Amino acid sequence: MEYQNSLDFAKQLDKEDSLANFRQKFHIPKDDNGNEWLYFTGNSLGLQPKITQQYIQQELDDWAKYGVEGHFMAKNPWMPYHEFLTEPMARIVGAKPIEVVVMNTLTTNLHLLMTSFYQPTKTKYKIVIESDAFPSDRYAVQSQLAIHGFDANEGLIEWKPREGEELLQIEDLEQILNDQGDEIALLLIGGVNYYTGQYLDLKKIAELAHAKQCFVGIDLAHGAGNIQPNLHESGVDFAAWCTYKYLNSGPGSLSGIFVHEKHAYNKELPRFAGWWNHNKETRFNMRQPFNVMPGAEGWQLSNPPILSMAAIRASLTIFDGVGMNALRKKSLLLTGYFEYLLQQIDSENIKIITPKNPEERGCQLSIQVKNADKKLHQKLTEKNVITDWREPDVIRCAPVPLYNSFEDVFNMVTILKTLI
Ligand SMILES: *Cc1c(COP(=O)(O)O)cnc(C)c1O
């Protein structure tokens, strides 16, 4: 597509956009004068779908009406409530239903999954992460090393960008695995890096790691609802993601997990147990010995928070109404336009650190502004442009195809230009 640097052109793209009407399904925050914010932080907290309130209200009403009987009598019975989320969630990440469940929160799930897939021996115990991993993932991995009796620093291998570069190269991971594969037990990698927005080749990572008998886990916090990770096909052993970023399910909402089908019936994997991963058929007999369920459901522990799941259900309804193919198609166009407009800014101080290749990124662009400091971010905020600032000099911006318009992108870049 030949883009043009004009408001008319942006408006024309919105007119031709078959997903443009999804914007009005969301609450767009406004300033005190009623002007809509230019919201570019759907990668941090997605906006609220208007139907969410009604979905949560339904469960409040049924709780008021039925009390405990709501587990069976509610319009959407709470007993199997998590099952309503499984298939739509599996469609979003490209998985089979048996491979997916929604439960707990993200970091908790990383630990539960590492309990099963981090099985260190005296000689094969190291864990690989990307050097700019999200802090929670780094802490999680370090604490796993520590509770298994290893030195948290010595046991941690960082896959780093090359000197003077920001992005990771798969050849460098290959090198790490060639050199130290015999000592590595697990790779825990952010599928889309939170800082640079780089989308890594999950299938390639899985192939390289499995060739050295290492397990692979993927943190998809910045991937779910953004890119199409095709988790089943990728062959990774497990993955986890949150639902409050691109999946628009509310602050602190639950996490999704994926455990590849090849592990679905392996009852030997070490794991924690609770009544919710015990066989559904006999769960309420209460006096049965533990009998773990097959598939991802076999990692649950507790009966889940229905109100939060209601918000996820509302959001997944919207995703099912669009489909990830159409969403990704718009996303490529929208982020492409954003990139084009940023490139039109005549300044040597501005550099996009996110990969240029659209196949290696989602919707987020991370913009490095040389000589800038947090004041730039404050000025953007004062002008209703909501972005995310990462020290020392990076603005992360995510035009989200469900609710951001081409006009949003045009207006955002126009304001940024005046501030640089
Ligand atoms: C957002 C995010 C988290 C947050 O973890 P919570 O357990 O949901 O607080 C963790 N890891 C990554 C990569 C993230 O992007």
Coordinates of C-alpha atoms and ligand atoms in Angstrom, one line a residue:
M1 CA 0.0 0.0 0.0
E2 CA 1.2 3.5 -0.9
Y3 CA 0.6 5.5 2.2
Q4 CA 0.1 9.3 2.2
N5 CA 0.9 11.8 5.0
S6 CA -2.4 13.6 5.3
L7 CA -5.5 13.6 7.5
D8 CA -7.7 13.0 4.5
F9 CA -5.8 9.9 3.7
A10 CA -6.1 8.6 7.2
K11 CA -9.8 9.2 7.2
Q12 CA -10.0 7.4 3.8
L13 CA -8.3 4.3 5.4
D14 CA -10.8 4.4 8.2
K15 CA -13.7 4.6 5.7
E16 CA -12.4 1.5 3.9
D17 CA -11.7 -0.4 7.1
S18 CA -14.2 -3.2 7.5
L19 CA -13.4 -3.4 11.3
A20 CA -13.9 0.3 11.9
N21 CA -17.2 -0.2 13.7
F22 CA -15.5 -2.3 16.4
R23 CA -14.2 0.9 18.0
Q24 CA -17.7 1.9 19.2
K25 CA -17.9 -1.4 21.1
F26 CA -15.3 0.0 23.5
H27 CA -15.3 2.8 26.1
I28 CA -12.7 5.3 24.9
P29 CA -11.4 7.4 27.8
K30 CA -12.0 11.2 27.5
D31 CA -10.6 14.3 29.1
D32 CA -12.7 16.7 31.2
N33 CA -13.9 18.5 28.1
G34 CA -15.1 15.3 26.5
N35 CA -12.2 14.9 24.0
E36 CA -11.3 11.3 23.4
W37 CA -7.8 10.3 24.4
L38 CA -5.4 8.9 21.8
Y39 CA -5.0 5.6 23.6
F40 CA -1.8 3.8 22.6
T41 CA -1.4 1.6 25.7
G42 CA -3.6 -1.4 24.8
N43 CA -0.4 -3.4 25.3
S44 CA -0.5 -2.5 29.0
L45 CA -4.2 -2.3 29.8
G46 CA -6.7 -2.9 27.0
L47 CA -9.9 -0.8 27.0
Q48 CA -13.2 -1.9 28.4
P49 CA -15.7 -3.4 26.0
K50 CA -19.1 -1.9 26.5
I51 CA -20.7 -5.4 26.9
T52 CA -18.4 -6.3 29.8
Q53 CA -20.6 -4.7 32.4
Q54 CA -23.6 -6.7 31.3
Y55 CA -21.6 -10.0 31.4
I56 CA -20.4 -9.3 34.9
Q57 CA -23.9 -8.1 35.9
Q58 CA -25.4 -11.4 34.8
E59 CA -23.2 -13.3 37.3
L60 CA -24.0 -10.7 40.1
D61 CA -27.7 -11.2 39.4
D62 CA -27.4 -15.0 39.4
W63 CA -25.4 -14.9 42.6
A64 CA -28.1 -12.7 44.2
K65 CA -30.9 -14.9 42.9
Y66 CA -29.4 -18.4 43.5
G67 CA -26.6 -18.2 46.0
V68 CA -24.6 -21.4 45.9
E69 CA -27.1 -23.0 43.5
G70 CA -25.7 -20.6 40.8
H71 CA -23.0 -23.2 40.3
F72 CA -25.6 -25.2 38.4
M73 CA -28.7 -22.9 38.0
A74 CA -27.0 -19.7 36.8
K75 CA -27.7 -18.9 33.2
N76 CA -24.0 -19.7 32.6
P77 CA -23.4 -22.3 35.3
W78 CA -20.3 -21.5 37.4
M79 CA -19.2 -25.1 37.7
P80 CA -18.1 -25.4 34.1
Y81 CA -17.7 -21.7 33.6
H82 CA -14.0 -21.9 32.6
E83 CA -14.9 -24.3 29.8
F84 CA -16.9 -21.5 28.1
L85 CA -13.6 -19.7 27.6
T86 CA -11.5 -22.5 26.4
E87 CA -12.4 -22.8 22.7
P88 CA -12.4 -19.1 21.9
M89 CA -9.1 -18.7 23.7
A90 CA -7.6 -21.7 21.9
R91 CA -8.6 -20.0 18.6
I92 CA -6.8 -16.8 19.6
V93 CA -3.4 -18.6 20.2
G94 CA -3.8 -21.3 17.6
A95 CA -4.1 -24.3 19.9
K96 CA -6.4 -27.3 20.4
P97 CA -9.0 -27.0 23.2
I98 CA -7.3 -29.7 25.2
E99 CA -4.1 -27.6 25.3
V100 CA -5.7 -24.4 26.8
V101 CA -7.3 -23.3 30.1
V102 CA -7.8 -20.0 31.8
M103 CA -6.7 -19.9 35.4
N104 CA -4.8 -17.8 38.0
T105 CA -2.6 -15.0 36.9
L106 CA 0.4 -14.9 34.7
T107 CA 3.4 -15.1 37.0
T108 CA 1.7 -17.7 39.2
N109 CA 1.1 -19.8 36.1
L110 CA 4.7 -19.5 35.0
H111 CA 5.7 -21.0 38.3
L112 CA 3.1 -23.8 38.1
L113 CA 4.3 -24.7 34.6
M114 CA 7.9 -24.6 35.6
T115 CA 7.1 -27.0 38.4
S116 CA 6.4 -29.4 35.6
F117 CA 8.8 -28.4 32.9
Y118 CA 11.8 -27.3 34.9
Q119 CA 13.2 -30.6 36.0
P120 CA 16.9 -29.8 36.6
T121 CA 19.6 -32.4 37.2
K122 CA 23.0 -31.7 38.7
T123 CA 24.5 -31.1 35.3
K124 CA 21.5 -30.0 33.2
Y125 CA 19.9 -27.2 35.2
K126 CA 20.4 -23.9 33.4
I127 CA 17.6 -21.6 32.2
V128 CA 17.8 -19.4 29.1
I129 CA 15.8 -16.1 29.0
E130 CA 16.1 -13.1 26.7
S131 CA 18.3 -10.4 28.3
D132 CA 15.5 -7.8 28.2
A133 CA 13.0 -10.1 29.7
F134 CA 10.1 -8.6 31.6
P135 CA 11.2 -8.3 35.2
S136 CA 8.6 -10.7 36.6
D137 CA 9.8 -13.5 34.3
R138 CA 13.4 -12.9 35.3
Y139 CA 12.5 -13.0 39.0
A140 CA 10.4 -16.1 38.5
V141 CA 13.2 -17.9 36.8
Q142 CA 15.8 -16.9 39.3
S143 CA 13.6 -18.0 42.2
Q144 CA 13.1 -21.4 40.4
L145 CA 16.8 -21.8 40.2
A146 CA 17.2 -20.9 43.9
I147 CA 14.5 -23.2 45.2
H148 CA 16.2 -26.1 43.3
G149 CA 19.4 -25.2 45.1
F150 CA 21.2 -23.5 42.2
D151 CA 22.9 -20.1 42.1
A152 CA 20.4 -17.8 40.5
N153 CA 23.0 -15.9 38.5
E154 CA 25.2 -18.7 37.5
G155 CA 22.3 -20.8 36.4
L156 CA 20.7 -18.0 34.3
I157 CA 21.8 -17.6 30.7
E158 CA 20.9 -14.5 28.8
W159 CA 20.2 -14.4 25.1
K160 CA 21.4 -10.9 24.3
P161 CA 21.3 -8.6 21.4
R162 CA 24.8 -8.0 19.8
E163 CA 26.9 -5.1 20.8
G164 CA 25.2 -1.9 19.6
E165 CA 22.0 -3.6 18.6
E166 CA 18.6 -3.9 20.2
L167 CA 17.1 -7.0 18.6
L168 CA 17.7 -10.7 19.2
Q169 CA 19.2 -12.9 16.5
I170 CA 18.2 -16.6 16.3
E171 CA 21.8 -17.5 15.4
D172 CA 22.9 -16.3 18.8
L173 CA 20.4 -18.6 20.5
E174 CA 21.6 -21.5 18.3
Q175 CA 25.2 -20.7 19.4
I176 CA 24.2 -20.7 23.1
L177 CA 22.5 -24.1 22.6
N178 CA 25.4 -25.5 20.7
D179 CA 27.9 -24.4 23.4
Q180 CA 25.9 -25.1 26.5
G181 CA 22.9 -27.2 25.5
D182 CA 24.0 -30.1 27.7
E183 CA 23.7 -27.9 30.7
I184 CA 20.4 -26.2 29.8
A185 CA 17.1 -27.6 31.1
L186 CA 14.6 -24.9 30.0
L187 CA 14.1 -21.8 27.8
L188 CA 11.6 -19.3 29.0
I189 CA 11.2 -16.6 26.3
G190 CA 8.9 -13.7 25.7
G191 CA 7.2 -14.6 22.4
V192 CA 6.8 -10.8 21.7
N193 CA 9.3 -8.8 23.7
Y194 CA 7.6 -6.2 25.9
Y195 CA 10.3 -3.6 25.3
T196 CA 11.3 -3.9 21.6
G197 CA 8.1 -5.5 20.3
Q198 CA 10.1 -8.1 18.5
Y199 CA 8.1 -11.2 17.7
L200 CA 10.4 -14.3 17.7
D201 CA 10.1 -17.4 15.6
L202 CA 8.6 -19.8 18.1
K203 CA 8.8 -22.8 15.9
K204 CA 12.5 -22.3 15.2
I205 CA 13.2 -21.8 19.0
A206 CA 11.3 -25.0 19.8
E207 CA 13.3 -26.9 17.1
L208 CA 16.6 -25.7 18.4
A209 CA 15.8 -26.3 22.0
H210 CA 14.3 -29.8 21.5
A211 CA 17.4 -30.8 19.5
K212 CA 19.3 -30.4 22.8
Q213 CA 16.5 -32.0 25.0
C214 CA 15.6 -28.6 26.6
F215 CA 12.0 -27.7 27.4
V216 CA 10.6 -24.5 25.9
G217 CA 8.1 -22.1 27.6
I218 CA 6.8 -19.0 26.0
D219 CA 5.4 -15.9 27.8
L220 CA 2.8 -14.5 25.4
A221 CA 1.7 -11.6 27.5
H222 CA 2.4 -9.3 24.5
G223 CA 1.4 -11.8 21.9
A224 CA -2.1 -13.1 22.8
G225 CA -4.7 -11.1 20.8
N226 CA -1.9 -9.3 19.0
I227 CA 0.0 -11.8 16.7
Q228 CA -1.0 -15.3 15.7
P229 CA 1.5 -17.6 17.5
N230 CA 0.1 -20.9 16.2
L231 CA 1.1 -22.5 19.5
H232 CA 0.2 -26.1 18.6
E233 CA 2.0 -26.0 15.4
S234 CA 5.1 -24.3 16.9
G235 CA 5.7 -27.3 19.1
V236 CA 6.6 -25.3 22.2
D237 CA 6.0 -27.3 25.4
F238 CA 4.0 -24.6 27.3
A239 CA 3.0 -21.0 27.2
A240 CA 1.2 -18.5 29.4
W241 CA -0.3 -15.0 28.9
C242 CA -2.4 -12.5 30.7
T243 CA -5.8 -11.2 29.5
Y244 CA -5.7 -7.6 30.6
K245 CA -3.4 -6.4 27.8
Y246 CA -4.5 -7.1 24.2
L247 CA -7.4 -9.3 25.5
N248 CA -9.2 -6.4 27.1
S249 CA -10.4 -8.3 30.2
G250 CA -9.8 -5.8 33.0
P251 CA -7.0 -4.9 35.4
G252 CA -5.4 -8.0 37.0
S253 CA -7.6 -10.4 35.1
L254 CA -6.8 -14.1 34.8
S255 CA -4.2 -15.8 32.6
G256 CA -4.4 -18.3 29.9
I257 CA -2.1 -21.3 29.7
F258 CA -1.1 -23.7 26.9
V259 CA 0.4 -27.1 27.4
H260 CA 1.2 -28.9 24.2
E261 CA -0.9 -32.0 23.4
K262 CA 2.1 -34.2 23.5
H263 CA 2.1 -33.7 27.3
A264 CA -1.7 -33.9 27.7
Y265 CA -1.8 -37.5 29.0
N266 CA 1.5 -37.6 30.9
K267 CA 0.5 -38.1 34.5
E268 CA 4.1 -38.5 35.5
L269 CA 4.9 -34.8 35.1
P270 CA 5.5 -33.4 38.6
R271 CA 2.9 -30.8 39.5
F272 CA 0.9 -29.4 42.3
A273 CA -2.6 -30.7 42.9
G274 CA -5.9 -29.3 44.1
W275 CA -9.5 -30.3 43.6
W276 CA -9.8 -28.4 40.3
N277 CA -7.3 -30.6 38.5
H278 CA -8.8 -33.7 39.8
N279 CA -11.1 -35.7 37.5
K280 CA -14.4 -33.8 37.0
E281 CA -16.5 -36.9 37.2
T282 CA -15.6 -37.6 40.8
R283 CA -14.6 -34.1 42.1
F284 CA -17.6 -33.7 44.3
N285 CA -17.4 -37.2 45.8
M286 CA -14.7 -35.5 47.8
R287 CA -13.2 -38.8 49.1
Q288 CA -11.5 -40.1 45.9
P289 CA -7.7 -40.3 45.6
F290 CA -6.3 -37.6 43.4
N291 CA -6.7 -38.5 39.7
V292 CA -5.4 -35.7 37.4
M293 CA -7.3 -34.5 34.4
P294 CA -5.7 -34.7 31.0
G295 CA -4.6 -31.6 29.1
A296 CA -4.2 -28.0 30.3
E297 CA -7.1 -28.4 32.8
G298 CA -4.7 -30.7 34.7
W299 CA -2.8 -27.7 35.9
Q300 CA -5.7 -25.9 37.6
L301 CA -5.9 -25.9 41.4
S302 CA -8.8 -23.8 42.6
N303 CA -12.3 -23.0 41.5
P304 CA -11.9 -19.8 39.5
P305 CA -13.1 -16.2 40.1
I306 CA -16.3 -16.0 38.0
L307 CA -16.6 -12.2 37.9
S308 CA -13.2 -11.9 36.2
M309 CA -14.0 -14.8 33.9
A310 CA -17.2 -13.0 32.9
A311 CA -15.1 -10.1 31.7
I312 CA -12.9 -12.5 29.7
R313 CA -16.0 -14.1 28.2
A314 CA -17.3 -10.7 27.0
S315 CA -14.0 -9.9 25.4
L316 CA -13.6 -13.3 23.7
T317 CA -17.1 -12.8 22.2
I318 CA -15.7 -9.7 20.4
F319 CA -12.6 -11.6 19.3
D320 CA -14.8 -14.3 17.9
G321 CA -16.8 -11.7 16.0
V322 CA -13.7 -10.5 14.2
G323 CA -11.3 -13.5 14.0
M324 CA -7.6 -13.2 14.4
N325 CA -7.0 -13.3 10.6
A326 CA -9.0 -10.2 10.0
L327 CA -7.6 -8.5 13.1
R328 CA -4.0 -9.2 12.1
K329 CA -4.6 -8.0 8.6
K330 CA -5.8 -4.6 9.8
S331 CA -3.0 -4.6 12.4
L332 CA -0.4 -4.9 9.7
L333 CA -1.9 -2.0 7.8
L334 CA -2.4 0.2 10.9
T335 CA 1.1 -0.3 12.3
G336 CA 2.5 0.0 8.8
Y337 CA 0.9 3.4 8.5
F338 CA 2.2 4.4 12.0
E339 CA 5.7 3.4 10.9
Y340 CA 5.4 5.3 7.6
L341 CA 4.2 8.5 9.4
L342 CA 7.1 8.3 12.0
Q343 CA 9.6 7.9 9.2
Q344 CA 8.2 11.2 7.7
I345 CA 9.3 13.1 10.8
D346 CA 12.4 14.9 9.7
S347 CA 14.6 14.4 12.8
E348 CA 17.7 12.3 13.4
N349 CA 16.7 11.9 17.0
I350 CA 14.0 9.4 16.3
K351 CA 14.5 5.8 15.7
I352 CA 12.1 2.8 15.7
I353 CA 13.8 -0.1 17.5
T354 CA 11.0 -2.6 16.7
P355 CA 11.8 -4.9 13.7
K356 CA 11.0 -3.4 10.3
N357 CA 9.8 -6.8 9.0
P358 CA 6.0 -6.9 9.8
E359 CA 6.4 -10.7 10.3
E360 CA 8.7 -10.1 13.2
R361 CA 6.5 -7.7 15.2
G362 CA 2.9 -7.2 16.4
C363 CA 1.2 -3.9 16.5
Q364 CA 3.6 -2.2 19.0
L365 CA 6.3 0.2 17.8
S366 CA 9.0 1.2 20.3
I367 CA 10.3 4.6 19.5
Q368 CA 13.6 5.7 20.7
V369 CA 13.9 9.5 21.0
K370 CA 17.5 10.5 21.5
N371 CA 18.2 13.2 24.1
A372 CA 14.6 12.9 25.4
D373 CA 13.6 12.3 28.9
K374 CA 10.4 11.6 30.8
K375 CA 9.2 15.1 30.1
L376 CA 8.4 14.2 26.6
H377 CA 6.1 11.5 27.9
Q378 CA 4.4 14.0 30.2
K379 CA 3.9 16.5 27.4
L380 CA 2.3 13.7 25.3
T381 CA 0.0 12.8 28.2
E382 CA -1.0 16.5 28.6
K383 CA -2.1 16.5 25.0
N384 CA -4.2 13.3 25.6
V385 CA -1.7 11.0 23.9
I386 CA -1.5 8.0 26.2
T387 CA 1.8 6.1 25.7
D388 CA 4.2 4.2 27.8
W389 CA 7.6 5.4 28.7
R390 CA 10.6 3.1 29.3
E391 CA 13.9 4.4 30.7
P392 CA 16.1 5.7 29.3
D393 CA 14.5 7.0 26.1
V394 CA 11.9 4.7 24.6
I395 CA 8.2 5.4 24.0
R396 CA 6.2 2.2 23.5
C397 CA 3.0 2.7 21.4
A398 CA 0.5 0.1 20.4
P399 CA -2.1 1.0 17.8
V400 CA -4.6 -1.7 18.6
P401 CA -6.6 -2.8 15.6
L402 CA -9.8 -3.4 17.5
Y403 CA -10.3 0.2 18.6
N404 CA -7.5 2.4 17.3
S405 CA -8.2 4.2 14.0
F406 CA -5.9 5.4 11.3
E407 CA -6.9 8.9 12.3
D408 CA -5.7 8.2 15.9
V409 CA -2.4 7.3 14.4
F410 CA -2.2 10.4 12.2
N411 CA -3.1 12.7 15.1
M412 CA -0.7 11.0 17.4
V413 CA 2.3 11.5 15.1
T414 CA 1.2 15.1 14.4
I415 CA 1.4 15.8 18.1
L416 CA 4.7 13.9 18.6
K417 CA 6.2 15.9 15.7
T418 CA 5.4 19.2 17.4
L419 CA 7.1 18.0 20.6
I420 CA 10.4 16.8 19.2
Ligands
LIG1 C1 2.5 -8.0 31.7 C2 3.6 -9.0 31.9 C3 3.7 -9.7 33.1 C4 2.8 -9.4 34.2 O1 2.7 -10.5 35.1 P1 1.4 -10.6 36.1 O2 1.7 -11.9 36.8 O3 0.2 -10.7 35.3 O4 1.4 -9.5 37.0 C5 4.6 -10.7 33.1 N1 5.5 -11.0 32.1 C6 5.4 -10.3 30.9 C7 6.3 -10.6 29.8 C8 4.4 -9.3 30.8 O5 4.4 -8.6 29.6

